[in-house]
Short mmCIF file of C-alpha atoms in Angstrom, two decimals:
data_model
loop_
_atom_site.label_atom_id
_atom_site.label_comp_id
_atom_site.label_asym_id
_atom_site.label_seq_id
_atom_site.Cartn_x
_atom_site.Cartn_y
_atom_site.Cartn_z
CA MET A 1 -0.04 0.02 -0.05
CA ASP A 2 1.06 3.44 -0.89
CA ILE A 3 0.21 6.81 0.21
CA ALA A 4 1.17 10.17 -1.84
CA PHE A 5 0.05 13.48 -0.17
CA SER A 6 -1.01 16.39 -2.51
CA ARG A 7 -1.54 18.53 0.52
CA LEU A 8 -0.50 18.26 4.14
CA GLU A 9 -1.18 20.97 6.63
CA SER A 10 -1.88 20.71 10.42
CA GLU A 11 -5.66 21.03 9.84
CA VAL A 12 -6.18 19.57 6.26
CA ALA A 13 -4.73 16.56 4.38
CA LYS A 14 -5.36 15.38 0.92
CA PHE A 15 -3.87 12.26 -0.31
CA VAL A 16 -4.16 9.38 -2.63
CA LEU A 17 -4.14 5.66 -0.98
CA SER A 18 -3.26 3.25 -3.79
CA GLU A 19 -2.76 -0.52 -4.18
CA SER A 20 -5.25 -0.84 -1.61
CA ILE A 21 -8.94 -2.29 -1.32
CA PRO A 22 -12.16 -0.63 -0.60
CA ALA A 23 -12.55 -2.39 2.72
CA PHE A 24 -9.25 -0.99 4.00
CA ALA A 25 -10.11 2.66 2.87
CA ASN A 26 -13.55 2.42 4.47
CA SER A 27 -11.95 1.06 7.96
CA PHE A 28 -9.12 3.63 7.94
CA ARG A 29 -12.09 6.33 7.40
CA ARG A 30 -14.21 4.79 10.25
CA THR A 31 -11.34 4.68 12.58
CA MET A 32 -10.47 8.19 12.01
CA ILE A 33 -13.86 9.27 12.76
CA SER A 34 -14.82 7.29 15.57
CA ASP A 35 -11.89 5.78 17.33
CA VAL A 36 -9.35 8.69 17.63
CA PRO A 37 -9.70 10.13 21.19
CA LYS A 38 -9.63 13.73 22.02
CA LEU A 39 -10.90 16.23 24.90
CA ALA A 40 -14.29 17.52 25.33
CA ILE A 41 -16.47 18.83 28.20
CA GLU A 42 -18.51 16.30 29.82
CA ASP A 43 -19.47 17.59 33.19
CA VAL A 44 -20.57 21.08 34.06
CA ILE A 45 -21.28 22.30 37.51
CA ILE A 46 -23.52 25.37 37.02
CA TYR A 47 -23.33 27.91 40.05
CA ASP A 48 -25.43 30.60 38.44
CA ASN A 49 -27.35 30.70 35.20
CA ASN A 50 -30.21 33.44 34.71
CA SER A 51 -29.54 33.55 30.94
CA ALA A 52 -32.10 32.67 28.22
CA LEU A 53 -30.51 29.26 27.82
CA PHE A 54 -31.58 26.31 30.13
CA ASP A 55 -28.59 24.76 31.94
CA GLU A 56 -28.55 21.63 29.73
CA MET A 57 -28.65 23.47 26.53
CA LEU A 58 -25.58 25.50 28.11
CA ALA A 59 -23.73 22.23 28.77
CA HIS A 60 -24.42 20.80 25.55
CA ARG A 61 -23.00 23.96 23.81
CA LEU A 62 -19.84 23.80 25.88
CA GLY A 63 -19.47 20.18 25.20
CA LEU A 64 -19.31 21.01 21.47
CA ILE A 65 -16.41 23.41 21.78
CA PRO A 66 -13.15 21.91 20.05
CA LEU A 67 -10.41 21.81 22.85
CA LYS A 68 -6.65 21.56 22.16
CA THR A 69 -5.59 17.93 22.96
CA ASN A 70 -2.26 16.55 23.88
CA LEU A 71 -2.84 12.79 24.02
CA SER A 72 0.43 12.04 25.98
CA GLU A 73 -0.80 14.31 28.76
CA TYR A 74 -4.47 12.83 29.45
CA LYS A 75 -5.89 9.33 29.39
CA LYS A 76 -9.41 7.95 29.32
CA LYS A 77 -11.34 8.31 32.60
CA SER A 78 -11.94 4.52 32.65
CA GLU A 79 -8.50 3.75 32.21
CA CYS A 80 -7.02 6.18 34.83
CA SER A 81 -5.43 5.12 38.15
CA CYS A 82 -7.90 7.36 40.03
CA GLY A 83 -10.56 4.88 39.05
CA GLY A 84 -12.93 7.17 37.08
CA GLU A 85 -13.28 9.82 40.00
CA GLY A 86 -11.51 12.52 38.11
CA CYS A 87 -8.00 13.63 38.53
CA SER A 88 -5.34 15.87 36.89
CA LEU A 89 -4.36 12.95 34.55
CA CYS A 90 -7.70 12.29 33.20
CA GLU A 91 -9.66 15.59 33.43
CA SER A 92 -9.14 19.24 32.36
CA VAL A 93 -10.88 21.87 34.33
CA TYR A 94 -12.40 25.31 33.11
CA THR A 95 -14.00 28.13 34.67
CA LEU A 96 -16.50 30.72 33.19
CA SER A 97 -17.86 33.66 34.74
CA ALA A 98 -19.72 36.46 32.72
CA GLU A 99 -22.10 39.11 33.41
CA GLY A 100 -24.40 40.76 30.89
CA PRO A 101 -24.66 42.63 28.71
CA CYS A 102 -22.13 40.84 26.62
CA LEU A 103 -21.70 37.92 24.17
CA VAL A 104 -20.15 34.90 25.99
CA LYS A 105 -17.56 33.35 23.65
CA SER A 106 -15.08 30.43 24.05
CA SER A 107 -12.37 32.84 24.94
CA ASP A 108 -14.17 33.50 28.32
CA LEU A 109 -13.58 29.98 29.30
CA ILE A 110 -10.56 29.99 31.48
CA ALA A 111 -8.49 26.65 31.32
CA GLN A 112 -6.47 25.66 34.21
CA ASN A 113 -4.05 23.91 31.72
CA PRO A 114 -3.33 26.46 28.82
CA ASP A 115 -2.20 23.67 26.69
CA ALA A 116 -5.94 22.40 26.79
CA ALA A 117 -7.58 25.61 25.92
CA PRO A 118 -10.48 26.02 23.32
CA VAL A 119 -9.02 25.91 19.78
CA THR A 120 -10.42 29.36 18.77
CA GLY A 121 -11.76 31.92 21.04
CA GLU A 122 -14.43 33.06 18.59
CA ILE A 123 -17.04 30.61 19.08
CA PRO A 124 -20.33 32.05 20.68
CA ILE A 125 -21.82 30.28 23.69
CA VAL A 126 -24.59 32.62 24.88
CA LYS A 127 -25.71 36.14 24.79
CA LEU A 128 -26.42 37.83 27.93
CA GLU A 129 -28.61 40.86 28.56
CA LYS A 130 -28.23 43.25 31.43
CA GLY A 131 -28.46 41.68 34.66
CA GLN A 132 -28.05 38.05 33.50
CA LYS A 133 -25.27 36.21 34.86
CA VAL A 134 -23.36 32.81 34.02
CA VAL A 135 -21.04 31.32 36.58
CA LEU A 136 -19.85 27.76 36.02
CA GLU A 137 -17.09 25.21 36.18
CA ALA A 138 -16.59 22.59 33.34
CA HIS A 139 -14.76 19.39 33.36
CA ALA A 140 -13.41 17.83 29.98
CA GLU A 141 -12.40 14.30 29.46
CA ILE A 142 -11.13 11.98 26.99
CA ASN A 143 -13.22 9.80 24.94
CA THR A 144 -13.83 8.82 21.15
CA GLY A 145 -16.39 9.67 18.53
CA LEU A 146 -18.04 6.30 19.02
CA GLU A 147 -19.42 7.48 22.39
CA HIS A 148 -20.51 11.12 21.18
CA ALA A 149 -19.92 13.40 18.21
CA LYS A 150 -18.36 15.84 20.58
CA TRP A 151 -15.34 13.71 20.82
CA GLN A 152 -14.91 13.34 17.01
CA SER A 153 -11.74 15.02 16.01
CA THR A 154 -12.36 15.13 12.23
CA LEU A 155 -14.79 17.47 10.41
CA ALA A 156 -14.75 16.36 6.67
CA CYS A 157 -13.49 12.89 6.49
CA GLY A 158 -14.10 10.78 3.39
CA TYR A 159 -12.82 9.36 0.18
CA LYS A 160 -13.71 8.54 -3.44
CA THR A 161 -12.47 5.99 -5.80
CA TYR A 162 -9.79 7.29 -8.26
CA PRO A 163 -11.67 8.12 -11.53
CA VAL A 164 -10.72 6.68 -14.81
CA ILE A 165 -11.80 8.30 -17.91
CA THR A 166 -11.56 6.39 -21.23
CA ILE A 167 -12.04 8.15 -24.65
CA GLY A 168 -12.88 5.63 -27.45
CA ASP A 169 -11.71 5.80 -31.19
CA ASN A 170 -15.25 6.90 -32.23
CA CYS A 171 -14.82 10.27 -30.38
CA ASP A 172 -15.71 12.96 -33.25
CA ALA A 173 -14.37 15.87 -31.24
CA CYS A 174 -17.87 17.58 -31.00
CA GLY A 175 -16.81 19.11 -27.62
CA HIS A 176 -20.37 18.59 -26.14
CA CYS A 177 -18.90 16.64 -22.98
CA ALA A 178 -16.11 19.29 -22.36
CA ASP A 179 -18.97 21.95 -22.43
CA GLU A 180 -21.10 19.81 -19.95
CA CYS A 181 -18.33 19.04 -17.44
CA ALA A 182 -18.93 21.04 -14.22
CA ARG A 183 -15.52 20.44 -12.87
CA HIS A 184 -13.84 21.35 -15.97
CA VAL A 185 -11.84 18.20 -16.39
CA LEU A 186 -12.00 17.95 -20.24
CA LYS A 187 -10.67 20.03 -23.05
CA LEU A 188 -11.09 19.85 -26.83
CA ALA A 189 -7.95 18.68 -28.64
CA LYS A 190 -7.55 18.34 -32.42
CA LYS A 191 -8.96 14.64 -32.99
CA SER A 192 -10.73 14.13 -29.78
CA VAL A 193 -11.27 15.40 -26.39
CA GLU A 194 -8.81 15.09 -23.71
CA VAL A 195 -8.40 15.24 -19.84
CA ILE A 196 -6.49 18.34 -18.78
CA ASP A 197 -3.16 17.45 -17.12
CA GLY A 198 -3.63 17.14 -13.42
CA LYS A 199 -7.46 17.80 -13.64
CA LEU A 200 -8.30 13.94 -13.58
CA ILE A 201 -8.57 13.97 -9.75
CA ASP A 202 -11.46 16.42 -9.76
CA CYS A 203 -13.62 14.51 -11.84
CA SER A 204 -16.77 13.64 -9.58
CA MET A 205 -17.84 10.79 -11.80
CA CYS A 206 -21.08 12.41 -12.31
CA LYS A 207 -21.18 10.95 -16.10
CA LEU A 208 -22.80 14.08 -17.37
CA CYS A 209 -20.19 13.89 -20.13
CA GLU A 210 -21.46 10.29 -21.06
CA LYS A 211 -24.97 11.77 -21.37
CA ALA A 212 -24.06 14.55 -23.51
CA CYS A 213 -22.11 11.90 -25.77
CA VAL A 214 -24.91 9.76 -26.24
CA GLY A 215 -27.23 12.86 -26.63
CA SER A 216 -25.13 14.16 -29.53
CA GLY A 217 -25.97 11.04 -31.59
CA TRP A 218 -23.72 8.09 -30.66
CA GLU A 219 -25.57 4.82 -29.94
CA ASP A 220 -22.60 4.05 -27.70
CA ALA A 221 -20.81 6.91 -25.77
CA ALA A 222 -17.15 7.54 -26.96
CA ILE A 223 -16.53 8.50 -23.51
CA ARG A 224 -16.72 6.34 -20.47
CA ILE A 225 -16.22 7.03 -16.65
CA SER A 226 -15.30 4.42 -14.37
CA SER A 227 -13.53 4.07 -11.24
CA ASP A 228 -10.05 2.27 -10.13
CA ASN A 229 -11.09 0.23 -7.05
CA THR A 230 -7.54 -0.09 -5.94
CA LYS A 231 -6.82 3.73 -5.53
CA PHE A 232 -8.71 6.13 -3.21
CA VAL A 233 -8.71 9.92 -3.15
CA PHE A 234 -8.97 11.05 0.65
CA VAL A 235 -9.78 14.40 2.15
CA VAL A 236 -9.39 14.71 6.21
CA GLU A 237 -9.97 17.89 7.91
CA SER A 238 -9.46 18.35 11.69
CA ASP A 239 -11.28 20.52 14.06
CA GLY A 240 -8.03 21.78 15.24
CA SER A 241 -7.92 19.61 18.48
CA LEU A 242 -5.34 17.38 17.12
CA PRO A 243 -3.22 17.81 14.01
CA VAL A 244 -4.40 15.70 10.82
CA LYS A 245 -1.04 13.81 10.97
CA GLU A 246 -1.64 12.61 14.41
CA ILE A 247 -5.29 11.57 13.62
CA MET A 248 -3.96 9.41 10.77
CA THR A 249 -1.23 8.01 12.72
CA TYR A 250 -3.50 7.11 15.84
CA ALA A 251 -5.94 5.57 13.42
CA LEU A 252 -3.32 3.46 11.74
CA THR A 253 -1.85 2.44 14.80
CA ASP A 254 -5.11 1.38 16.31
CA LEU A 255 -5.83 -0.78 13.33
CA LYS A 256 -2.23 -2.22 13.58
CA ASP A 257 -2.53 -2.87 17.41
CA LYS A 258 -5.96 -4.65 16.83
CA SER A 259 -4.42 -6.93 14.40
CA ASP A 260 -1.44 -7.55 16.32
CA SER A 261 -3.44 -8.39 19.53
CA LEU A 262 -5.68 -10.70 17.25
CA VAL A 263 -2.53 -12.51 16.17
CA ASP A 264 -1.38 -13.03 19.70
CA VAL A 265 -4.78 -14.46 20.87
CA LEU A 266 -4.93 -16.78 17.92
CA THR A 267 -1.49 -17.92 18.35
CA ASN A 268 -2.57 -18.76 22.09
CA ILE A 269 -5.57 -20.60 20.78
CA SER A 270 -3.87 -22.66 18.51
CA GLY A 271 -1.24 -23.33 21.14
CA ALA A 272 -3.75 -24.57 23.33
CA LEU A 273 -5.33 -27.03 20.96
CA MET B 1 -8.70 -8.20 21.57
CA GLU B 2 -10.93 -10.72 23.37
CA ILE B 3 -12.25 -13.74 21.48
CA LYS B 4 -14.81 -16.17 22.24
CA ILE B 5 -14.98 -19.47 20.60
CA ILE B 6 -18.42 -20.76 19.74
CA GLU B 7 -17.32 -23.72 17.36
CA LEU B 8 -13.94 -24.84 16.27
CA THR B 9 -13.41 -27.96 14.10
CA GLU B 10 -10.59 -28.69 11.60
CA ASP B 11 -12.15 -26.78 8.74
CA LYS B 12 -14.64 -24.54 10.51
CA ALA B 13 -14.32 -21.72 13.16
CA LYS B 14 -17.10 -19.62 14.75
CA LEU B 15 -15.64 -16.87 16.77
CA THR B 16 -17.09 -13.98 18.80
CA PHE B 17 -15.17 -10.68 18.77
CA VAL B 18 -15.88 -9.08 21.95
CA GLY B 19 -16.38 -5.21 21.55
CA GLU B 20 -15.78 -4.90 17.79
CA ASN B 21 -17.80 -3.50 15.10
CA HIS B 22 -18.04 -3.22 11.35
CA THR B 23 -14.82 -0.99 11.48
CA TYR B 24 -12.59 -3.96 11.87
CA MET B 25 -14.83 -7.01 10.91
CA ASN B 26 -15.35 -5.86 7.41
CA LEU B 27 -11.86 -5.24 6.90
CA LEU B 28 -10.86 -8.70 8.23
CA LYS B 29 -13.50 -10.47 6.22
CA GLU B 30 -12.23 -8.86 3.10
CA VAL B 31 -8.80 -9.86 3.54
CA ILE B 32 -9.72 -13.38 4.60
CA ILE B 33 -11.67 -13.81 1.41
CA THR B 34 -8.58 -13.22 -0.83
CA ASN B 35 -7.10 -16.38 0.50
CA PRO B 36 -7.66 -19.27 -2.13
CA ASP B 37 -8.12 -21.81 0.90
CA VAL B 38 -11.16 -20.18 2.16
CA ASP B 39 -14.47 -21.62 1.40
CA VAL B 40 -16.84 -19.31 3.21
CA VAL B 41 -16.27 -16.30 5.23
CA GLN B 42 -18.77 -14.09 6.70
CA TYR B 43 -19.51 -11.90 10.04
CA TYR B 44 -22.92 -11.11 11.30
CA SER B 45 -24.31 -9.56 14.63
CA GLU B 46 -27.29 -11.38 16.18
CA TYR B 47 -28.72 -7.82 17.22
CA THR B 48 -27.66 -4.25 16.12
CA PHE B 49 -25.36 -3.66 19.05
CA SER B 50 -24.45 -7.26 19.97
CA ASP B 51 -20.72 -8.64 19.43
CA PRO B 52 -20.10 -9.54 15.74
CA ILE B 53 -19.53 -13.34 15.08
CA LEU B 54 -16.95 -14.27 12.50
CA LEU B 55 -17.56 -17.73 10.46
CA VAL B 56 -14.83 -19.19 8.62
CA THR B 57 -14.92 -22.46 6.62
CA THR B 58 -11.86 -23.79 4.73
CA LYS B 59 -11.30 -26.08 1.80
CA ASN B 60 -9.11 -29.24 1.95
CA LYS B 61 -9.26 -29.22 5.91
CA LYS B 62 -7.00 -26.31 6.33
CA ASN B 63 -6.76 -24.82 9.74
CA PRO B 64 -9.04 -21.63 9.81
CA ILE B 65 -7.30 -20.27 12.70
CA ASP B 66 -4.02 -19.80 10.82
CA ILE B 67 -6.05 -18.31 7.92
CA ILE B 68 -7.33 -15.69 10.27
CA LYS B 69 -3.86 -15.21 11.73
CA THR B 70 -2.53 -14.58 8.14
CA ALA B 71 -5.03 -12.02 7.37
CA ALA B 72 -4.53 -10.11 10.57
CA GLN B 73 -0.90 -10.23 9.85
CA GLN B 74 -1.37 -8.64 6.39
CA ILE B 75 -3.47 -6.01 7.69
CA SER B 76 -0.80 -5.20 10.47
CA LYS B 77 1.80 -5.05 7.81
CA ASP B 78 -0.13 -2.63 5.53
CA CYS B 79 -0.69 -0.24 8.43
CA ALA B 80 3.12 -0.48 9.24
CA SER B 81 4.01 0.48 5.75
CA LEU B 82 1.44 3.38 5.67
CA LEU B 83 2.73 4.65 9.06
CA ALA B 84 6.25 4.58 7.84
CA GLN B 85 5.31 6.57 4.94
CA ILE B 86 3.06 9.08 6.84
CA GLU B 87 6.31 9.58 9.14
CA LYS B 88 8.43 10.60 6.29
CA ALA B 89 5.97 13.03 4.72
#
């Protein structure tokens, strides 16, 4: 299996996974979405809240704020030595205190550990009128997207199969397909249409070109769109809590660890028989 | 990973994978099926959230456990090669 990046930044990655199978691409995607842990606010102690939002709505909004996560610093509450009670190894504590009139934003959330602060300070939480007040304490913990979407570290995470465009000999260079293409993948050359260099990856496989080709009088379309089932074009976006590279590495390590432990267990079984 | 054996004969294995879901089971099934010694491979969950059960039967009395093991080793190898490539990127 090979991986070739066309873009790799801290929050976005685009790459082509080749010599693979659809099941692997899908497992990789599912693992990145649901099995990579991150911090999110789970418990909120509300001391004072006479804002327009109910306590539970406020707690829900707080939970969805992405928090910067250092996975080596925190562990899951259920696996912590404190036994799930909550300690500095498995919990990050925040305080919020605001009095109206104002717009309470994520920057008002003061983290005890500055490394676990909200990703951006611009997320609105609640609008307060004169005399309204919110005072609370929030506890964030590590968990995975399988438990709740607030612990999902990817935003857009998906793939498509690599497009394959075949242009037959019966192409008469009428150009209808190139006009029809919404992604501007095709161009008109002397004798037939051609794929513009480097544009193939943009093809969404909508098959409008095939329809245009049949519509222009051919019984059998000269242009055919198919897909390569061994190559996958991935887009992975992070919400900022973890860098994309770490999300990918964690997901692959997770799949690898599962396989390794399965090998161990099966070796024990065949040894016992 | 925790496994429960439901049935194990020389050419048939039925195992429960505790705590797993489609994410890993579908991949494992697809890799096992590429092995020419395999007759039938499928996984199913009795109820939506119950643990998946993997069924493998083999041709010519080949050991099904070894076949599952080879598939798991293959997945592990693929992940390791991708990890090495990401590390370099």
